[in-house]
PDB file of C-alpha atoms and ligand atoms in Angstrom:
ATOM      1  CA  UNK A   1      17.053  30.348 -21.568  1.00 63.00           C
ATOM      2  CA  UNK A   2      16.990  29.891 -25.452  1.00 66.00           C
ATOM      3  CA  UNK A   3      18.236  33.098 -26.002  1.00 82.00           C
ATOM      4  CA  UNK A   4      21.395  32.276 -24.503  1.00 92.00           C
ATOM      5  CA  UNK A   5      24.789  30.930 -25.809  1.00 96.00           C
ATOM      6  CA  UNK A   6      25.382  27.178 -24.556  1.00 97.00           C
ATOM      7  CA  UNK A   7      28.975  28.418 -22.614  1.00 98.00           C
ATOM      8  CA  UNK A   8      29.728  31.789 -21.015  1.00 98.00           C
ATOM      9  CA  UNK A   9      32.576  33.088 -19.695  1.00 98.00           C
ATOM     10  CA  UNK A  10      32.992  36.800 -18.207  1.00 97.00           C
ATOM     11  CA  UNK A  11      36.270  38.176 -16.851  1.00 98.00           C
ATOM     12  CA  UNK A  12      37.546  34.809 -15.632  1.00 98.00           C
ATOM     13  CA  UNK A  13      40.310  34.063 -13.519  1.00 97.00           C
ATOM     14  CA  UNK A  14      42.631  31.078 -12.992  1.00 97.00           C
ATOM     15  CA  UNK A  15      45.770  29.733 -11.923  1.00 96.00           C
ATOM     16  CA  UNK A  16      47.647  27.626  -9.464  1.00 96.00           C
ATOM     17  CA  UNK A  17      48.058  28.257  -5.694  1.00 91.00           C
ATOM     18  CA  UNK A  18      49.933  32.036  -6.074  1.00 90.00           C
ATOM     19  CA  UNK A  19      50.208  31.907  -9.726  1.00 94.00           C
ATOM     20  CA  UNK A  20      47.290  33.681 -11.824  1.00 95.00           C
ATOM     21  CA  UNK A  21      48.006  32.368 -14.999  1.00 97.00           C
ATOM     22  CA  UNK A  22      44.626  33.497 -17.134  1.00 97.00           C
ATOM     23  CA  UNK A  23      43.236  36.932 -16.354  1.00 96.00           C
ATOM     24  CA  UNK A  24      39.854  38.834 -17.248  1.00 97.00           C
ATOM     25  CA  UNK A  25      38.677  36.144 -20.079  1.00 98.00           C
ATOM     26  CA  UNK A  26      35.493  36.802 -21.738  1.00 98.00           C
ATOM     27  CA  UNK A  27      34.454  33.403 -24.151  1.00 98.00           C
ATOM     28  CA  UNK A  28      31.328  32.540 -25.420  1.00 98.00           C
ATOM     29  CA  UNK A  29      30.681  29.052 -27.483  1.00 98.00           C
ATOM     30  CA  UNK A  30      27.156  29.054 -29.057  1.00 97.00           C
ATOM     31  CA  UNK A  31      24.884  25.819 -29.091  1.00 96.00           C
ATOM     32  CA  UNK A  32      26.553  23.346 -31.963  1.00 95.00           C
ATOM     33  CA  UNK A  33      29.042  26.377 -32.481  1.00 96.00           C
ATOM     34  CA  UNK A  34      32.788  24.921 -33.368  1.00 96.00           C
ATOM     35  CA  UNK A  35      35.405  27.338 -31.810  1.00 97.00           C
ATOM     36  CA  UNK A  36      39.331  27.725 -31.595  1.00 96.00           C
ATOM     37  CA  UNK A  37      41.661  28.607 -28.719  1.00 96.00           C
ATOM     38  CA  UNK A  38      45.552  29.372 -30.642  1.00 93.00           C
ATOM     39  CA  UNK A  39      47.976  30.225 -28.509  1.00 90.00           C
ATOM     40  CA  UNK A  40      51.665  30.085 -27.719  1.00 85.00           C
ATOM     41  CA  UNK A  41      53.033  27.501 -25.376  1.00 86.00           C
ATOM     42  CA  UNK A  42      52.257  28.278 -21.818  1.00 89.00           C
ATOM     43  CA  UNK A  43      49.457  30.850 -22.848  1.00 92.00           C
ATOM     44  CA  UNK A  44      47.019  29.146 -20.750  1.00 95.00           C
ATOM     45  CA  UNK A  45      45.270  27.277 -22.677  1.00 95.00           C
ATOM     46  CA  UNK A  46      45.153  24.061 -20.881  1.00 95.00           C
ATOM     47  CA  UNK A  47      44.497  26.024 -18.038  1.00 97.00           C
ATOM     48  CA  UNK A  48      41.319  27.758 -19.818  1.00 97.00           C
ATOM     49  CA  UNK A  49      40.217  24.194 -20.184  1.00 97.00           C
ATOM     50  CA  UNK A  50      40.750  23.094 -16.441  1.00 96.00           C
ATOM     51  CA  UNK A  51      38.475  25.832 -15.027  1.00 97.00           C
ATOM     52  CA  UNK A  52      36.084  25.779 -17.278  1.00 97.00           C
ATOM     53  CA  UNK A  53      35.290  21.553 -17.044  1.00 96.00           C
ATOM     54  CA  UNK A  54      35.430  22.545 -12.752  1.00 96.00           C
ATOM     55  CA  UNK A  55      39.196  20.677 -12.663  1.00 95.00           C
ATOM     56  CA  UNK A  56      40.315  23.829 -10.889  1.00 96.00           C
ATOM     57  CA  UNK A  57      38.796  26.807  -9.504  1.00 96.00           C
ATOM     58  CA  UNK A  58      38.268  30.445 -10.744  1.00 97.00           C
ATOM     59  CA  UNK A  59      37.349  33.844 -10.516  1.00 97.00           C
ATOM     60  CA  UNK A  60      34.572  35.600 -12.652  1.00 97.00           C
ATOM     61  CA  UNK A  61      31.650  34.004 -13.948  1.00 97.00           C
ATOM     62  CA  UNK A  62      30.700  30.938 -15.772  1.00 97.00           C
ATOM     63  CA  UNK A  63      27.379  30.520 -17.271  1.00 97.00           C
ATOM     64  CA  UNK A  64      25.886  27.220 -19.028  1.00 97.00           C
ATOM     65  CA  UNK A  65      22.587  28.294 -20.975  1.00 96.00           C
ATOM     66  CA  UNK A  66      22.822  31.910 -18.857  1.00 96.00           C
ATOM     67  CA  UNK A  67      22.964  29.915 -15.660  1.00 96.00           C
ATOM     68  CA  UNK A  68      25.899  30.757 -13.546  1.00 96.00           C
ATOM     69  CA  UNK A  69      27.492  27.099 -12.819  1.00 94.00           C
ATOM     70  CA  UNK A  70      31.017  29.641 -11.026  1.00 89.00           C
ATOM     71  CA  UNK A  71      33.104  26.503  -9.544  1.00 89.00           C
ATOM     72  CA  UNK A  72      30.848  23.662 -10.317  1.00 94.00           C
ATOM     73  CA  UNK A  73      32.654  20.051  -9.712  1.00 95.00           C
ATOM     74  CA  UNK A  74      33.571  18.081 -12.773  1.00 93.00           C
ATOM     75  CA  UNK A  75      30.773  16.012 -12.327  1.00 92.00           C
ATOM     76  CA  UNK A  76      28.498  18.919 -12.196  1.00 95.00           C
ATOM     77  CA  UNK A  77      29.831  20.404 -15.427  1.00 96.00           C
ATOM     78  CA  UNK A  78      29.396  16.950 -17.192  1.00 94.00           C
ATOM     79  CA  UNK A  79      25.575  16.816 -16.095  1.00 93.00           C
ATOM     80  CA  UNK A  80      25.098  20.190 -18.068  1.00 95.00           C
ATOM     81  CA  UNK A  81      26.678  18.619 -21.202  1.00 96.00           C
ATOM     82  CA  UNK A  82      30.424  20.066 -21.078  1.00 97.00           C
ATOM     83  CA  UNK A  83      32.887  17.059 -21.716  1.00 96.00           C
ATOM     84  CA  UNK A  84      36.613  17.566 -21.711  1.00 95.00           C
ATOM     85  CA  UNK A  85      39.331  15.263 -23.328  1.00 94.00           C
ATOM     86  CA  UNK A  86      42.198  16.233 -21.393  1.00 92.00           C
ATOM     87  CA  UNK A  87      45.548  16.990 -22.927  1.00 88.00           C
ATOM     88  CA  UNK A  88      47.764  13.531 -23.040  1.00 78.00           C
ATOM     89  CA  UNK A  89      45.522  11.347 -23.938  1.00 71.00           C
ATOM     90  CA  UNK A  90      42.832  10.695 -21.108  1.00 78.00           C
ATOM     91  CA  UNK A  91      42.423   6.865 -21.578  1.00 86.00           C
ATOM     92  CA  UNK A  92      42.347   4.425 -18.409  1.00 89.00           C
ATOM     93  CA  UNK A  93      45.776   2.644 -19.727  1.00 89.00           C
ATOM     94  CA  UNK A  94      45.383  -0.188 -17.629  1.00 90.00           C
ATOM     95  CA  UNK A  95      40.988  -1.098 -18.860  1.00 94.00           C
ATOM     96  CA  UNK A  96      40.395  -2.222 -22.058  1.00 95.00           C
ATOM     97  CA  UNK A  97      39.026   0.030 -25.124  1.00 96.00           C
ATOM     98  CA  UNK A  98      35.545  -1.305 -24.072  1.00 96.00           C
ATOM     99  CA  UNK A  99      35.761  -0.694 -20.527  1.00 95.00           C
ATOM    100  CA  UNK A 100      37.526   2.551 -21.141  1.00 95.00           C
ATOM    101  CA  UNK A 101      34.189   3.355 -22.800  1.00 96.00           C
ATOM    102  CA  UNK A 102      32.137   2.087 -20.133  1.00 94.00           C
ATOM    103  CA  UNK A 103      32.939   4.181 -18.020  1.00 92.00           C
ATOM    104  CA  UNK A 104      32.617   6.793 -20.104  1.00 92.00           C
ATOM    105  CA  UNK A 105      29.045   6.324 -20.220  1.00 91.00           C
ATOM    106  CA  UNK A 106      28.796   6.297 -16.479  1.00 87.00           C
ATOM    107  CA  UNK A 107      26.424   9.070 -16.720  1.00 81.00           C
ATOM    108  CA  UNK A 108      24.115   7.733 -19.070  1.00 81.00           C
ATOM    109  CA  UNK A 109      20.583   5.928 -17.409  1.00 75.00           C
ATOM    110  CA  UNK A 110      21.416   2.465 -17.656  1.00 86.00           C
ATOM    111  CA  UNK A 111      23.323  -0.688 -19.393  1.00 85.00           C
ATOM    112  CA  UNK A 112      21.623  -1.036 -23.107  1.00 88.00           C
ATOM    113  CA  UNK A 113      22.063   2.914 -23.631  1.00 90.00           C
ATOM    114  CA  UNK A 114      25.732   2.615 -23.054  1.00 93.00           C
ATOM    115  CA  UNK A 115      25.788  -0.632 -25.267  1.00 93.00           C
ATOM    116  CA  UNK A 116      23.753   1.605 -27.756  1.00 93.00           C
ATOM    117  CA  UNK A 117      26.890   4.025 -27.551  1.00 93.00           C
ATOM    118  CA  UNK A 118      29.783   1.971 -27.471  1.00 95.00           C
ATOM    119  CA  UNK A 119      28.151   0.306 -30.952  1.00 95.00           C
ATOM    120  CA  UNK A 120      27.777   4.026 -32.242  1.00 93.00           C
ATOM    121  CA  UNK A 121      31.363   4.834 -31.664  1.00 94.00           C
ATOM    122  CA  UNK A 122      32.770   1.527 -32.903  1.00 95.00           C
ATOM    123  CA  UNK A 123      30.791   2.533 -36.011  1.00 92.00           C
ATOM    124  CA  UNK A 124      32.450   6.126 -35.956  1.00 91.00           C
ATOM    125  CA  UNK A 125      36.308   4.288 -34.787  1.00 92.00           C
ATOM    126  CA  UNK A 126      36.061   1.251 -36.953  1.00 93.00           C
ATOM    127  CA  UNK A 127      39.849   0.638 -35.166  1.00 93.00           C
ATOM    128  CA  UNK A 128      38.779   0.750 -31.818  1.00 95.00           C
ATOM    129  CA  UNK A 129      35.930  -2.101 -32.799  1.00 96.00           C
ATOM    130  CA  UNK A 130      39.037  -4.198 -33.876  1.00 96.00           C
ATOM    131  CA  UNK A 131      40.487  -3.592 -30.963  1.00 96.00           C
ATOM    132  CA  UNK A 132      37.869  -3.551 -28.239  1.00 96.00           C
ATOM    133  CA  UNK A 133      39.430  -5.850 -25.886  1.00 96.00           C
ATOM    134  CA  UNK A 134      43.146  -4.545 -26.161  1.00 96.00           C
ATOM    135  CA  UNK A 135      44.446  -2.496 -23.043  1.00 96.00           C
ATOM    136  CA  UNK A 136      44.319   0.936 -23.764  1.00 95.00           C
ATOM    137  CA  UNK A 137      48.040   1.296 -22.618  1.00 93.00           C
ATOM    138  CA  UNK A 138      48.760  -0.587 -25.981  1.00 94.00           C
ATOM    139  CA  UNK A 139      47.325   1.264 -28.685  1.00 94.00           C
ATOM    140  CA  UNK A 140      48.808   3.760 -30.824  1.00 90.00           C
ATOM    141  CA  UNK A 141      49.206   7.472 -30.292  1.00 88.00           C
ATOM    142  CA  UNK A 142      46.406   7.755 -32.448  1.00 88.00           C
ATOM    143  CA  UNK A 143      44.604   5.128 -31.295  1.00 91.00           C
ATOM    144  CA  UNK A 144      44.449   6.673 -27.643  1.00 92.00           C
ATOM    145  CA  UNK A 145      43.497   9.679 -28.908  1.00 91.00           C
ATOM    146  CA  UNK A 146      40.618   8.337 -30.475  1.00 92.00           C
ATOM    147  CA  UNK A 147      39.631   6.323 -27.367  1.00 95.00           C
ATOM    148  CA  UNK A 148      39.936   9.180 -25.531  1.00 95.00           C
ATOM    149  CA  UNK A 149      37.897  11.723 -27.466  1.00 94.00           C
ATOM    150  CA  UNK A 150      35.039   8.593 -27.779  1.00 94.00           C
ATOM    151  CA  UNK A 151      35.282   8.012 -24.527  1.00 95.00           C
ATOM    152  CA  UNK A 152      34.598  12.067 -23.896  1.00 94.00           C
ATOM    153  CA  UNK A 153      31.169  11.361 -25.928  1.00 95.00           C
ATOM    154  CA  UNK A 154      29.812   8.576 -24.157  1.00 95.00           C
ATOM    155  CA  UNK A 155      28.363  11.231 -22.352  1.00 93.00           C
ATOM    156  CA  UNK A 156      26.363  12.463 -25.242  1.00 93.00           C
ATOM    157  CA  UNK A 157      28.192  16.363 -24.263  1.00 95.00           C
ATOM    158  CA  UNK A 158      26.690  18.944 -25.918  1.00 97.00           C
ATOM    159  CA  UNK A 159      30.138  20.632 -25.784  1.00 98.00           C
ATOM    160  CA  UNK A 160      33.102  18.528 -26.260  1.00 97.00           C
ATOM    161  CA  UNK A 161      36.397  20.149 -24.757  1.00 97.00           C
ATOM    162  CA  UNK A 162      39.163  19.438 -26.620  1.00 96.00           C
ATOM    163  CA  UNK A 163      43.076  19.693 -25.464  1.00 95.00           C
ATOM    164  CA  UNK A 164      45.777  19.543 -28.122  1.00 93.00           C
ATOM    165  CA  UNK A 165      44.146  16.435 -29.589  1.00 91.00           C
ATOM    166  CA  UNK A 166      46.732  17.037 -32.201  1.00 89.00           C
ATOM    167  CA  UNK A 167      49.722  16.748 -30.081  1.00 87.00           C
ATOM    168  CA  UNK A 168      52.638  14.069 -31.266  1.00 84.00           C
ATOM    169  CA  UNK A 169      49.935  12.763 -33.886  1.00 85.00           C
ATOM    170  CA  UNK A 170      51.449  11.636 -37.283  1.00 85.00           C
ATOM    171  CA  UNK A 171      49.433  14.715 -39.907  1.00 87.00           C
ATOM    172  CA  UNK A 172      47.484  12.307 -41.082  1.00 87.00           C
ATOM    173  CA  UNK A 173      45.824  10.738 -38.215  1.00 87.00           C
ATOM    174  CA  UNK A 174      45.317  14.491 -37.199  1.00 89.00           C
ATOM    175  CA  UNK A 175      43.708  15.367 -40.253  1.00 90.00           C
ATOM    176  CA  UNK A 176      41.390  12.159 -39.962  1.00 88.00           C
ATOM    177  CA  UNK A 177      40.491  12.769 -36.574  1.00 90.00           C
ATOM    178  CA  UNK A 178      39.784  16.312 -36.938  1.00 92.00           C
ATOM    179  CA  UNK A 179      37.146  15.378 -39.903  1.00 92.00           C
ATOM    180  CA  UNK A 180      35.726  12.596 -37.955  1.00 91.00           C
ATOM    181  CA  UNK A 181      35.185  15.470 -35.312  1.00 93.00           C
ATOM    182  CA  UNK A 182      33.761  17.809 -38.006  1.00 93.00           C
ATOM    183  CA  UNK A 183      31.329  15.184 -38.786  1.00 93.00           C
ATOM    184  CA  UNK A 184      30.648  14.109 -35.467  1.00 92.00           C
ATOM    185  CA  UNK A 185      29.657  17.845 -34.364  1.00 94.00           C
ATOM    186  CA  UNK A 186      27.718  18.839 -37.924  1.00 93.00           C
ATOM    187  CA  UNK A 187      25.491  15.502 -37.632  1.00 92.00           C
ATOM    188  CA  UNK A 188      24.873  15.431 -33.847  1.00 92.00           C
ATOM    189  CA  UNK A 189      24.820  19.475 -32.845  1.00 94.00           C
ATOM    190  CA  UNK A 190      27.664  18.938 -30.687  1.00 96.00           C
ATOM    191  CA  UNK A 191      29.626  21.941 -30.227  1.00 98.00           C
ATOM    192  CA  UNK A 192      33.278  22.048 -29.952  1.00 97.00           C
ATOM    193  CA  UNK A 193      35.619  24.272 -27.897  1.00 98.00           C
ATOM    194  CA  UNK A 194      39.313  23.496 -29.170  1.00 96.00           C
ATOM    195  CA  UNK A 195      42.614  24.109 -27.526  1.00 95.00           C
ATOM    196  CA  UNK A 196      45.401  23.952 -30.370  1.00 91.00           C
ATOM    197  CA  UNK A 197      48.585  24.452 -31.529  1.00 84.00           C
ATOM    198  CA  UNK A 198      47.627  23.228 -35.001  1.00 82.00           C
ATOM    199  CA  UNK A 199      46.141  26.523 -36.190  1.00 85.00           C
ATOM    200  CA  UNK A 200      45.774  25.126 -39.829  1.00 84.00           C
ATOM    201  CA  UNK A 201      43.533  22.345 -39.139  1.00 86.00           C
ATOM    202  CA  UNK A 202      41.888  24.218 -35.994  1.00 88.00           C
ATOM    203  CA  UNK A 203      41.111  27.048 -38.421  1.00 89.00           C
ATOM    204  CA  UNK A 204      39.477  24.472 -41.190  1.00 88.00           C
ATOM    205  CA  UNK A 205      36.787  23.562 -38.569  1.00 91.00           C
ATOM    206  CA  UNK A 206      36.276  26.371 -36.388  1.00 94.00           C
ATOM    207  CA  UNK A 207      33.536  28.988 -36.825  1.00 93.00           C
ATOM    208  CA  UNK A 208      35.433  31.449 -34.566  1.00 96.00           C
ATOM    209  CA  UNK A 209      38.802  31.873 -33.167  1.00 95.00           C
ATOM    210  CA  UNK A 210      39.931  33.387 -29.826  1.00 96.00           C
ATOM    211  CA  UNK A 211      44.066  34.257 -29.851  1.00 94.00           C
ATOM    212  CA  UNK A 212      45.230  33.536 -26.020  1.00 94.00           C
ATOM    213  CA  UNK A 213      48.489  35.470 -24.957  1.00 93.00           C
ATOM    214  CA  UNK A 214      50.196  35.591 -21.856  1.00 93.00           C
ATOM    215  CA  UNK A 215      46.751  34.777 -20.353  1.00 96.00           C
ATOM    216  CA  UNK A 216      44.442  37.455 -22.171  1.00 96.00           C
ATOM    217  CA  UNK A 217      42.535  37.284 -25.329  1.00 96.00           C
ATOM    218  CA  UNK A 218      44.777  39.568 -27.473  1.00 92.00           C
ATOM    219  CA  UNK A 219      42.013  39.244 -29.851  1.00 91.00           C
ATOM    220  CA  UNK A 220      39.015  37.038 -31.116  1.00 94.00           C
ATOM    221  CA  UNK A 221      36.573  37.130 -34.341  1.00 94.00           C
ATOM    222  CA  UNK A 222      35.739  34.256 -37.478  1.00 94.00           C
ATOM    223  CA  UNK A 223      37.932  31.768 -38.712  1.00 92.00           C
ATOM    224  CA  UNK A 224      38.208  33.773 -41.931  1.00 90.00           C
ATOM    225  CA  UNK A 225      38.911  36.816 -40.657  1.00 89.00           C
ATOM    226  CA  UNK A 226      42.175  35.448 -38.573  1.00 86.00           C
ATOM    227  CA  UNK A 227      42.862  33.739 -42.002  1.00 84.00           C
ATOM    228  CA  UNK A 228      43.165  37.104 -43.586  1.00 84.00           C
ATOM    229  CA  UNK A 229      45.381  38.573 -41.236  1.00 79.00           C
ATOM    230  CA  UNK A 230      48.856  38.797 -41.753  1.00 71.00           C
ATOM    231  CA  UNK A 231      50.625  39.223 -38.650  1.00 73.00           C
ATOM    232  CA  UNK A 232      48.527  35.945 -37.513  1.00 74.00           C
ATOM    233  CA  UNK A 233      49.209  34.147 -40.324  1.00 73.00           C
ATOM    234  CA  UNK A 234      52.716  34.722 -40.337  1.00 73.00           C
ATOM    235  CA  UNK A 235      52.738  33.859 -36.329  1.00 74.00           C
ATOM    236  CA  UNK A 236      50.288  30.820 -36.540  1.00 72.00           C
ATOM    237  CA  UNK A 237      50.351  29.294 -39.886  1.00 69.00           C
ATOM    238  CA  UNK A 238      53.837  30.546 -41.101  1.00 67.00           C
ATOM    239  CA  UNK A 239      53.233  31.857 -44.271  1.00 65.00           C
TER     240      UNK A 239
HETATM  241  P1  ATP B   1      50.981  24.272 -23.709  1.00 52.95           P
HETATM  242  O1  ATP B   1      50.573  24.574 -25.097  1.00 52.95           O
HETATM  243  O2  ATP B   1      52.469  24.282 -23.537  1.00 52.95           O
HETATM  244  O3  ATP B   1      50.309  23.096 -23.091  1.00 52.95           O
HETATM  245  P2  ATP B   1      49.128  26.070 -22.396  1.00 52.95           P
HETATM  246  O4  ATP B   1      48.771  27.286 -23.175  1.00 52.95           O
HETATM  247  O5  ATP B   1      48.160  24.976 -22.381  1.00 52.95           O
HETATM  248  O6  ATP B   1      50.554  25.570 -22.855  1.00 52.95           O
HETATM  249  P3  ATP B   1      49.007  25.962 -19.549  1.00 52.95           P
HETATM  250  O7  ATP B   1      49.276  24.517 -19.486  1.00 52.95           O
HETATM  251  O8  ATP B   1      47.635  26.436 -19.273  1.00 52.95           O
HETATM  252  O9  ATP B   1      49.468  26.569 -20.944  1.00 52.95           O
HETATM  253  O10 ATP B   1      50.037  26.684 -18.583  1.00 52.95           O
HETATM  254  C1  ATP B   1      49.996  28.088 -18.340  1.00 52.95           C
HETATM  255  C2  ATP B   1      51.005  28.442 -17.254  1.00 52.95           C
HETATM  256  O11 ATP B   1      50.601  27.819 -16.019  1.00 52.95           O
HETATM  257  C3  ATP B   1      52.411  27.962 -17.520  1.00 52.95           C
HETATM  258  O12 ATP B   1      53.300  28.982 -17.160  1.00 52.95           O
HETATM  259  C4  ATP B   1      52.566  26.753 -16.626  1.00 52.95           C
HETATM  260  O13 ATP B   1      53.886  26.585 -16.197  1.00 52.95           O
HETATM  261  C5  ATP B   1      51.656  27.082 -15.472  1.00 52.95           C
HETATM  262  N1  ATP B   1      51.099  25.859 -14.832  1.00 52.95           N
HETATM  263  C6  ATP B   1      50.412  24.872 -15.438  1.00 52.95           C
HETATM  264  N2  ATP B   1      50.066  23.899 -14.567  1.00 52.95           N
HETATM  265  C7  ATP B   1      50.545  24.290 -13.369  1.00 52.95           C
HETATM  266  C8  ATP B   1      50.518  23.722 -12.052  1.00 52.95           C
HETATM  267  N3  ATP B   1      49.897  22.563 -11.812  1.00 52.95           N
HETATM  268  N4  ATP B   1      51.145  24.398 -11.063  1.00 52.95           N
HETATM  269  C9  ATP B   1      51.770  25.586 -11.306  1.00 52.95           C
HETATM  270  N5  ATP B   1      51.820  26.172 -12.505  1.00 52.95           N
HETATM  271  C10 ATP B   1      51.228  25.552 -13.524  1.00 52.95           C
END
C-alpha cells in the first residue's frame, strides 16, 4: 500500500505484567520521515520503543505499510525494515567491533553483502575501522554508541529506532552522531523514530515531534511549531 505511512500506531497499549504504563497512543512515521519522541523521565518512552520493535507486547494496533504486524516477534519487525538501537548501548561487549557488526547483518542474504556493509559503515565510523578488532566492551561511550547504532543498520532498516542515543555522551560526540544520522537518513531514505531527552538536537533533525506525558501524547505537530511554543520551550529547551 503506497498510500500508506511506513509505521502506524492506533490507540496502543503497553506496560509490564499489572502496570499499563503507555495508554491510547496514536503515532505515525512516514517513509524517510525523521520524527521525535520528548518526554519526561519515566514517560514511557523506552517503553513506546519496546512494543513497537515486538520486545514486549501491546494492545491496539500496529501497522507497517497499512499492514497490521499487532505483536509481531522482534525478528518479524526487523524483516519489515524496523531496527531498534536499544537504550544503553546495544553492543555485544564481549565480540569485537567487526563481529558485533556481523551479526548485525544476520539478516542480510549472504557473506559479501555483509562485507559490502561493514566496509560502508567503516566508511561512515572512520573510528570503528581503526578499531575493528577491539572488544566492544572497550570502546568509548561514544564509541559504543556508534557501534551500536551501525550495528542497527546492518540490516539496511528502513526505520531506525533510536533510544536516548544521547545519553552520558560528551555534546560533542552527540552533536556528531546526530549529523552523521541526519546524513545517513537524507542520503539513504531511512527514516528515523527518536526517543530523547535532548530536545535541542532532537528538534534540529526531526520533521515532527510527538510530546509523551505520563503515557499519553499531550500533544504532537512540526519541529517548528514545538520550537515556537513557549510553555515547551521553557519545559524542554529551557529558555
Ligand atoms: P527514561 O527517560 O527515564 O528512560 P522513559 O520515558 O523511557 O524514561 P520507560 O523506561 O518507558 O520511560 O518507563 C516507563 C515506566 O515503566 C516507568 O514508571 C518505569 O518504572 C516502568 N517500567 C519500565 N520497565 C519496567 C519493567 N521491566 N517492569 C516494570 N516496570 C517497568
Amino acid at each position: 500500500n503506497a498510500a500508506a505511512p511506513l509505521l502506524e500506531v492506533r490507540g496502543l497499549g503497553a506496560g509490564y505484567g499489572q502496570v499499563s504504563v503507555l495508554h491510547d497512543i496514536d503515532l505515525t512515521v512516514g517513509t524517510g520521515e525523521a520524527v521525535v519522541v520528548l518526554g519526561a523521565n519515566g514517560a514511557g518512552k523506552t517503553t513506546l520503543l519496546r512494543a513497537v520493535s515486538g520486545l514486549i507486547g501491546h494492545t491496539g494496533e500496529i501497522r507497517v505499510d497499512g499492514q497490521v504486524v499487532s505483536n509481531a516477534r522482534p525478528d518479524q519487525m526487523l524483516d519489515r525494515g524496523l531496527s531498534l538501537v536499544p537504550q544503553g548501548r546495544g553492543t555485544l561487549t564481549a565480540l569485537d567491533v567487526e563481529d558485533n557488526l556481523r551479526v548485525g547483518g544476520t539478516a542480510l542474504a549472504n557473506r559479501g553483502e555483509v562485507d559490502d556493509e561493514i566496509d560502508r559503515w567503516f566508511g561512515v565510523f572512520p573510528r570503528l575501522a581503526e578499531r575493528r578488532k577491539q572488544v566492544a566492551g572497550t570502546l568509548s561511550g561514544g564509541e559504543q554508541q556508534m557501534l551500536a547504532i551501525a550495528r542497527a543498520l546492518m540490516s539496511r532498516p528502513r526505520l531506525l529506532l533510536c533510544d536516548e542515543i544521547s545519553l552520558g555522551l560528551a555534546p560533542l560526540i552527540v552533536q556528531e552522531l546526530f549529523e552523521t544520522l541526519r546524513t545517513v537518513s537524507v542520503e539513504s531514505g531511512t527514516a528515523l523514530l527518536m526517543v530523547e531527552q535532548n530536545a535541542e538536537l532532537a528538534l534540529d533533525i526531526a520533521a515532527r515531534v510527538y510530546l509523551l506525558e505520563v503515557g499519553e501524547v499531550a500533544s504532537s505537530g512540526t519541529a517548528a511549531s514545538f520550537r515556537e511554543n513557549n510553555n515547551i520551550r521553557q519545559a524542554y529547551l529551557g529558555y
